[in-house]
Short mmCIF file of C-alpha atoms and ligand atoms in Angstrom, two decimals:
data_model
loop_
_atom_site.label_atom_id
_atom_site.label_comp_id
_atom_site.label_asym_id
_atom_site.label_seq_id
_atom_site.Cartn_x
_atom_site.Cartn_y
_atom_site.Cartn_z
CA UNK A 1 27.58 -44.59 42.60
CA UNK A 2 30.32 -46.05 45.14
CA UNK A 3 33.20 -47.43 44.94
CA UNK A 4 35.19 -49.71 47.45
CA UNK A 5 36.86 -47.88 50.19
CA UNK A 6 39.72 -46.40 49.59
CA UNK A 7 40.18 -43.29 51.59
CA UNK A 8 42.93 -40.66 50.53
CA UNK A 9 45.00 -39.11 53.39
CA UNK A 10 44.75 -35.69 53.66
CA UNK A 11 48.07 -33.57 53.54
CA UNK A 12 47.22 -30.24 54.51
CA UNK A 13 49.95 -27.99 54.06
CA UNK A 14 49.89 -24.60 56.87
CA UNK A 15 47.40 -22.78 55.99
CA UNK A 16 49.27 -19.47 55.36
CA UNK A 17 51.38 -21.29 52.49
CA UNK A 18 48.26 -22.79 51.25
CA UNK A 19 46.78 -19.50 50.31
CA UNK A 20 49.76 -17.84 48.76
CA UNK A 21 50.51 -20.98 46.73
CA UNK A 22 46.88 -21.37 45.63
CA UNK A 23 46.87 -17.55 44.70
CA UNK A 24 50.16 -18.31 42.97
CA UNK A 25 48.26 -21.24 41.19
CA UNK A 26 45.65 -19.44 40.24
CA UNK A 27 47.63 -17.16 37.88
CA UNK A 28 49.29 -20.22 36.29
CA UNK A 29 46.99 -23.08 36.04
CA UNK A 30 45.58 -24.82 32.89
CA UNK A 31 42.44 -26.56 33.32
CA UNK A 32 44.73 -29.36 32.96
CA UNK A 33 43.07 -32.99 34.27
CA UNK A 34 44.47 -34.03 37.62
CA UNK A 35 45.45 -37.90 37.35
CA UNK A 36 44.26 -40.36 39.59
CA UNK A 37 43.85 -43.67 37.82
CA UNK A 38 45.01 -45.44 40.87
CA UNK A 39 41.64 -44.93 42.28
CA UNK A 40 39.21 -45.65 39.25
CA UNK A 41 35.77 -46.25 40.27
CA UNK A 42 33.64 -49.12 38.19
CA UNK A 43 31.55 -47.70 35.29
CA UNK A 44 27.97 -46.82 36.00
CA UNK A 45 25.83 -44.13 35.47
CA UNK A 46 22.75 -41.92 37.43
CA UNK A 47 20.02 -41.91 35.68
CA UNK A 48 16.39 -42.92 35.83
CA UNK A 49 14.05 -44.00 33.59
CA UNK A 50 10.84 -42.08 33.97
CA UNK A 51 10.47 -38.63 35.43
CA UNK A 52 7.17 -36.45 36.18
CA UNK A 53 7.12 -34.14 33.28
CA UNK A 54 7.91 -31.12 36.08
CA UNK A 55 11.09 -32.68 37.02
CA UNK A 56 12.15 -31.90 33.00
CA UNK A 57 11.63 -27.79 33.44
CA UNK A 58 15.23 -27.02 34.01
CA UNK A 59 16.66 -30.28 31.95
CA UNK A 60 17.66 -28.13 28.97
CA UNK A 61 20.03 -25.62 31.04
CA UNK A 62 22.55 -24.70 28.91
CA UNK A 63 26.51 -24.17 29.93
CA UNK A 64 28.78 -21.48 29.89
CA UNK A 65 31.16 -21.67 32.39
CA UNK A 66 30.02 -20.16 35.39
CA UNK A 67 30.59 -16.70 36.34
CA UNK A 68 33.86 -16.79 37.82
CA UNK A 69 33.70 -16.97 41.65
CA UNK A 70 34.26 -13.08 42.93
CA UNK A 71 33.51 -13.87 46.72
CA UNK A 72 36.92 -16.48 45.97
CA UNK A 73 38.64 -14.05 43.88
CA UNK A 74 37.55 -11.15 46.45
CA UNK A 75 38.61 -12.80 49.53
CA UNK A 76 41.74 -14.70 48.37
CA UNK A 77 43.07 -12.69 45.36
CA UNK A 78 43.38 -9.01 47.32
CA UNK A 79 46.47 -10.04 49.37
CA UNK A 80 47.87 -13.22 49.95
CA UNK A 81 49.12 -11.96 52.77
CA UNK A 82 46.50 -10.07 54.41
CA UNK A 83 44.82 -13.38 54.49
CA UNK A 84 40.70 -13.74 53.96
CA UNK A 85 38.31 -10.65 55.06
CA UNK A 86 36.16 -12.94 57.48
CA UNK A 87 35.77 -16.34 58.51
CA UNK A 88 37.82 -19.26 58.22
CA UNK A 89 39.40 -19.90 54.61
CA UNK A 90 37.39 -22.24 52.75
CA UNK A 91 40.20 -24.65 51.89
CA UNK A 92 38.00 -27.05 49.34
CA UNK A 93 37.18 -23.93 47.60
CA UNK A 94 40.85 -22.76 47.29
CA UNK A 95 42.18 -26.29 45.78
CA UNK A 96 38.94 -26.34 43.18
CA UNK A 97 39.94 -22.76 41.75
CA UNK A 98 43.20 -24.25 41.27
CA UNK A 99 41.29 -27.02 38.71
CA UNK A 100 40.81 -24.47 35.81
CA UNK A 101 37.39 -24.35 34.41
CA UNK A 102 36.45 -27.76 35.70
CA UNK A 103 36.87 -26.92 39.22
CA UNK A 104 34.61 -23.76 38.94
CA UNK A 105 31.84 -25.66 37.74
CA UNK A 106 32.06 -28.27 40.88
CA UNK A 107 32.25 -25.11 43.36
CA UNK A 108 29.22 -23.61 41.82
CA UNK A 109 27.55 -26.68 42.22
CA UNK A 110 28.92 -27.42 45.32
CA UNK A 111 27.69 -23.71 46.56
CA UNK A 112 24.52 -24.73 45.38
CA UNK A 113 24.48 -28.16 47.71
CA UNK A 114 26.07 -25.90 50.74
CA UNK A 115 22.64 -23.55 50.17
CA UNK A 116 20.43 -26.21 49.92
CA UNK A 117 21.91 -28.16 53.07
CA UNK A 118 21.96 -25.45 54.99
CA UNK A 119 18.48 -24.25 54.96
CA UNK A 120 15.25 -25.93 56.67
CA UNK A 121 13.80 -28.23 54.24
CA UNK A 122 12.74 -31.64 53.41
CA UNK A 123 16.49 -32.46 51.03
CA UNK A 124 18.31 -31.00 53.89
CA UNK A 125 16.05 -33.14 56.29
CA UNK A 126 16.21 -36.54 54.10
CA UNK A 127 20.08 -36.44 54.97
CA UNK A 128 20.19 -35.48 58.51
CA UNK A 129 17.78 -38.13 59.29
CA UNK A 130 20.83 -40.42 58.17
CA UNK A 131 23.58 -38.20 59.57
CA UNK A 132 22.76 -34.78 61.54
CA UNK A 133 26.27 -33.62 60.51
CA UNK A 134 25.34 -34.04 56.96
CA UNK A 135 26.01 -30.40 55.84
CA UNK A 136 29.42 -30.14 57.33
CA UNK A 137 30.32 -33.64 55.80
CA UNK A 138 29.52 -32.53 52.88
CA UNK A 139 31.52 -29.00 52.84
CA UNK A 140 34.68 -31.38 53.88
CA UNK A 141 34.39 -33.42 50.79
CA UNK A 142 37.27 -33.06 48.47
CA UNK A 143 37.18 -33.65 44.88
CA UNK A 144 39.61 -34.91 42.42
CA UNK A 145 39.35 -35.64 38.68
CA UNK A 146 39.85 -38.69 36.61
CA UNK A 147 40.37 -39.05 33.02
CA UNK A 148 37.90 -42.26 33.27
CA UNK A 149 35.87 -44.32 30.81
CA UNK A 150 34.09 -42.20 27.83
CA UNK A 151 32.24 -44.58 25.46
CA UNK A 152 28.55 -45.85 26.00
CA UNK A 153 29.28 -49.85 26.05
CA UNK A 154 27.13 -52.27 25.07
CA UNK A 155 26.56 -55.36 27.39
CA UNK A 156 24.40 -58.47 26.76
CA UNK A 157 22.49 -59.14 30.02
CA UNK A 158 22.23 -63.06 30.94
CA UNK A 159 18.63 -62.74 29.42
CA UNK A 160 20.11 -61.51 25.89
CA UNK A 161 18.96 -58.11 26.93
CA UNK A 162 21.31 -55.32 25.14
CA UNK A 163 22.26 -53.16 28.26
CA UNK A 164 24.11 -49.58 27.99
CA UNK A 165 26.75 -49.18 30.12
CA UNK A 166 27.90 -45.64 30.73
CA UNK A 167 30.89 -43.82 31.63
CA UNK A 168 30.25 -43.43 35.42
CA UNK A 169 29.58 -40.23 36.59
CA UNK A 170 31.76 -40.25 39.99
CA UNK A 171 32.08 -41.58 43.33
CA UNK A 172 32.97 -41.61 46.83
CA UNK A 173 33.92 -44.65 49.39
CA UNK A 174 30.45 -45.87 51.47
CA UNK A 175 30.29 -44.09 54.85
CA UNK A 176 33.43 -42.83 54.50
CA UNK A 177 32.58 -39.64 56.26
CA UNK A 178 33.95 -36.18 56.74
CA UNK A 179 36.79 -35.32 54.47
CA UNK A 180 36.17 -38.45 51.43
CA UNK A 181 37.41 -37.52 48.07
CA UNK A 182 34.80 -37.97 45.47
CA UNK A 183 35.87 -38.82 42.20
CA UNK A 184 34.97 -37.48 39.15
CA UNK A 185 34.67 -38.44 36.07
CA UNK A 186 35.58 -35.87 33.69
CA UNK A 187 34.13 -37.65 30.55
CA UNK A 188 31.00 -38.42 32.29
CA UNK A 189 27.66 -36.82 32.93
CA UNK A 190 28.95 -34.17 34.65
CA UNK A 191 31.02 -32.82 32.48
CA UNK A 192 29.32 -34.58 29.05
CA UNK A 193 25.71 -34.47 27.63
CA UNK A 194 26.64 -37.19 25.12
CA UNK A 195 28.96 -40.28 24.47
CA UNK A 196 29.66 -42.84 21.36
CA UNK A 197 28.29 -45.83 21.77
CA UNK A 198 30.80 -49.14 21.69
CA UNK A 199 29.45 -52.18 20.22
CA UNK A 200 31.05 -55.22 20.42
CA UNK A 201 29.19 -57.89 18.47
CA UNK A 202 30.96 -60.79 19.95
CA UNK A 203 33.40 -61.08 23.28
CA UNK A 204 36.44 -61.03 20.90
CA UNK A 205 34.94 -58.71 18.25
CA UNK A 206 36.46 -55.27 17.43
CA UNK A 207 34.35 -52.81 19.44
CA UNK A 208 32.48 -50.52 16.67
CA UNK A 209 31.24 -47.21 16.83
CA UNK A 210 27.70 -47.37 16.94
CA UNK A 211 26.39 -43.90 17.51
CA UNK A 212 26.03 -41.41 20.07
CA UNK A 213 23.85 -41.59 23.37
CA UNK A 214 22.98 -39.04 25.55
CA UNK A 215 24.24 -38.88 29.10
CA UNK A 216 21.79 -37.85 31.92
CA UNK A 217 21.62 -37.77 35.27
CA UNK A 218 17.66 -38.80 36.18
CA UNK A 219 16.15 -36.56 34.02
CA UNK A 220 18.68 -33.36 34.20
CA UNK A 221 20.61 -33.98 31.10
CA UNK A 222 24.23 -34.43 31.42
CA UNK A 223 26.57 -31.17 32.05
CA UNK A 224 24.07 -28.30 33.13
CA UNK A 225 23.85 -27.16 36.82
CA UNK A 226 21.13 -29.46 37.94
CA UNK A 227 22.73 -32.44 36.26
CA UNK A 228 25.79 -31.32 38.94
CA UNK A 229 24.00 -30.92 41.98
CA UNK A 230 22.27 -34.52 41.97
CA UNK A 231 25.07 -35.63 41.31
CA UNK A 232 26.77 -33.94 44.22
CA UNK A 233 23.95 -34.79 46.82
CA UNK A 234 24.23 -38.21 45.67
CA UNK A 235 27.68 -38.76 46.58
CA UNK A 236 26.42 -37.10 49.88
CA UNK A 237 24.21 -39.56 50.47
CA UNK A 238 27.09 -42.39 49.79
CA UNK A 239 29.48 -40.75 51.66
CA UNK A 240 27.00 -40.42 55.03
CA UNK A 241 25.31 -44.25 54.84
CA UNK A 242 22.39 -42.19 53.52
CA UNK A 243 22.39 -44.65 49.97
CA UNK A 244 23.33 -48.25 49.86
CA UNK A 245 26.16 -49.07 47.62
CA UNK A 246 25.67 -49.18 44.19
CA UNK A 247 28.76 -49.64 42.75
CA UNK A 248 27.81 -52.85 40.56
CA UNK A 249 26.83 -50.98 37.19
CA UNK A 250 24.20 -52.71 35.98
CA UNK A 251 22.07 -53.67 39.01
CA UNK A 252 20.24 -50.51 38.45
CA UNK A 253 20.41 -49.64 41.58
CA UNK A 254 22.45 -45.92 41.41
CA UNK A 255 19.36 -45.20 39.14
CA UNK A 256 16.95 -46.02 41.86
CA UNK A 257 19.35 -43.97 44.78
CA UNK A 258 19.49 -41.14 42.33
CA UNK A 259 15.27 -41.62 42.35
CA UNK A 260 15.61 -41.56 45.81
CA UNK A 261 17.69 -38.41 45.87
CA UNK A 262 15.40 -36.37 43.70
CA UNK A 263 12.39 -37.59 45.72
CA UNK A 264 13.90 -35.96 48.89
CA UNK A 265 15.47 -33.02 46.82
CA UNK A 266 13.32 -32.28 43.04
CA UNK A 267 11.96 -29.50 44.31
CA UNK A 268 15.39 -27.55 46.08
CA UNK A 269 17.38 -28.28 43.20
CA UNK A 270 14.61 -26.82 40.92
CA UNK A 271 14.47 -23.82 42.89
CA UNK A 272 18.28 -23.19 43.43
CA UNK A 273 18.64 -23.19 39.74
CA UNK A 274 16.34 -20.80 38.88
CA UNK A 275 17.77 -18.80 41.74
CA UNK A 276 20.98 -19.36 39.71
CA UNK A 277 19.92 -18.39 36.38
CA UNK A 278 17.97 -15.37 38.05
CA UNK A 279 21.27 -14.03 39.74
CA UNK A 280 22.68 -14.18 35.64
CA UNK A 281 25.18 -17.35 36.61
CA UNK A 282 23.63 -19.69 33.93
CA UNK A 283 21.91 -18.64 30.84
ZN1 ZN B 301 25.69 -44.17 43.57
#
């Protein structure tokens, strides 16, 4: 999904500070939630109705927490001082290890995405066609947590229709580019395989629990590695023009971009999670 623009400034402290301080962090941190209310996205969810019974394979990934990032811990953890072995520090990484548990589960999905962009094929293709600078837009992107919505909602469509409304997933401003802050959502899909279900049974009824509801992203269920990466690529293709805006919940239209994302990219994100689970990450 999107959400209306709303671009975060980037304060970038040097980046010799940045490292010891993250390092520092590191040691301390809780996977405590970082706050940002102030830029709440509208509820809506990515998911799809009908999948080829191949795009289910990997749907029942299960999650551990990933195995913690030793090219991070190797390059940043040996001296703060002696700075990283090679190549330029990796900035987005360093303020996700500083997230707790959360954040290593976005950079392994977000190392997944960087793998994926970077080699020849036709995901990586689908978004340069949009935006040839797609892969380095996307390493830019920052990420910050919300505390957002958590319950399934029911809605009454204008046709009497019961609709589900789900805690959204995340989001990024439209076209906003190199260095956008996507959102998350940490009670939604990509965190969450399931969510109570609200029902109100009149506007000024008390909201009832009425179950629970499983949270998915297009067929990957909700909190397993290829749940994360369409959700990731996704944003991508918000962030670059690639998708139209979708940020009005029940149009269904983030379900038909995420279809449009896993017609470009079902087969990479099949393959980089089995390359996943083959290198012991996921089990
Ligand atoms: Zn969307």
């Amino acid at each position: 999904m999107s959400f209306a623009r709303a671009r975060q400034a980037a304060v970038l402290p040097a980046a010799a500070h940045l490292l010891l301080s993250a390092t520092l962090m590191l040691l301390s941190s809780s996977p405590a939630l970082s706050q940002v209310r102030s830029r709440r996205a509208s509820a809506a969810t990515h998911s799809a109705p009908t999948f080829p019974r191949d795009f289910l394979e990997s749907s029942d990934e299960t999650n551990p927490l990933p195995t913690p990032l030793r090219s991070a811990a190797a390059r940043y953890n040996s001296s703060p001082f002696s700075g990283p072995s090679s190549g330029p520090p990796d900035l987005v990484q360093l303020r996700l290890l500083t997230f707790g548990a959360r954040g290593l589960l976005i950079e392994q999905a977000r190392q997944q995405v960087l793998a994926i962009l970077a080699a020849e094929n036709s995901c990586s293709a689908w978004f340069r066609k949009a935006d040839p600078a797609a892969a380095a837009i996307f390493e830019s992107l920052e990420f910050a947590l919300d505390d957002g919505p958590k319950d399934v909602v029911t809605v009454k469509s204008t046709s009497g229709e019961i609709l589900f409304k789900h805690p959204y997933s995340a989001g990024v401003p439209e076209n906003a580019g190199h260095d956008a802050t996507v959102l998350l959502n940490a009670n939604g899909s990509f965190f969450t395989s399931a969510a109570d279900i609200l029902r109100r049974d009149s506007d000024r009824g008390v909201a009832r629990f009425a179950g629970r509801r499983d949270l998915r992203v297009g067929p990957y269920a909700g909190n397993t590695l290829p749940a994360r990466i369409t959700t990731l690529l996704h944003e991508l293709g918000h962030a670059i023009g690639r998708l139209p805006d979708d940020s009005d919940e029940l149009s269904g239209l983030s379900m038909q971009n995420t279809e449009r994302v896993l017609h470009a990219c079902h087969a990479e994100i099949k393959a980089s999670v089995r390359q996943n689970r083959d290198k012991g990450n996921e089990r």
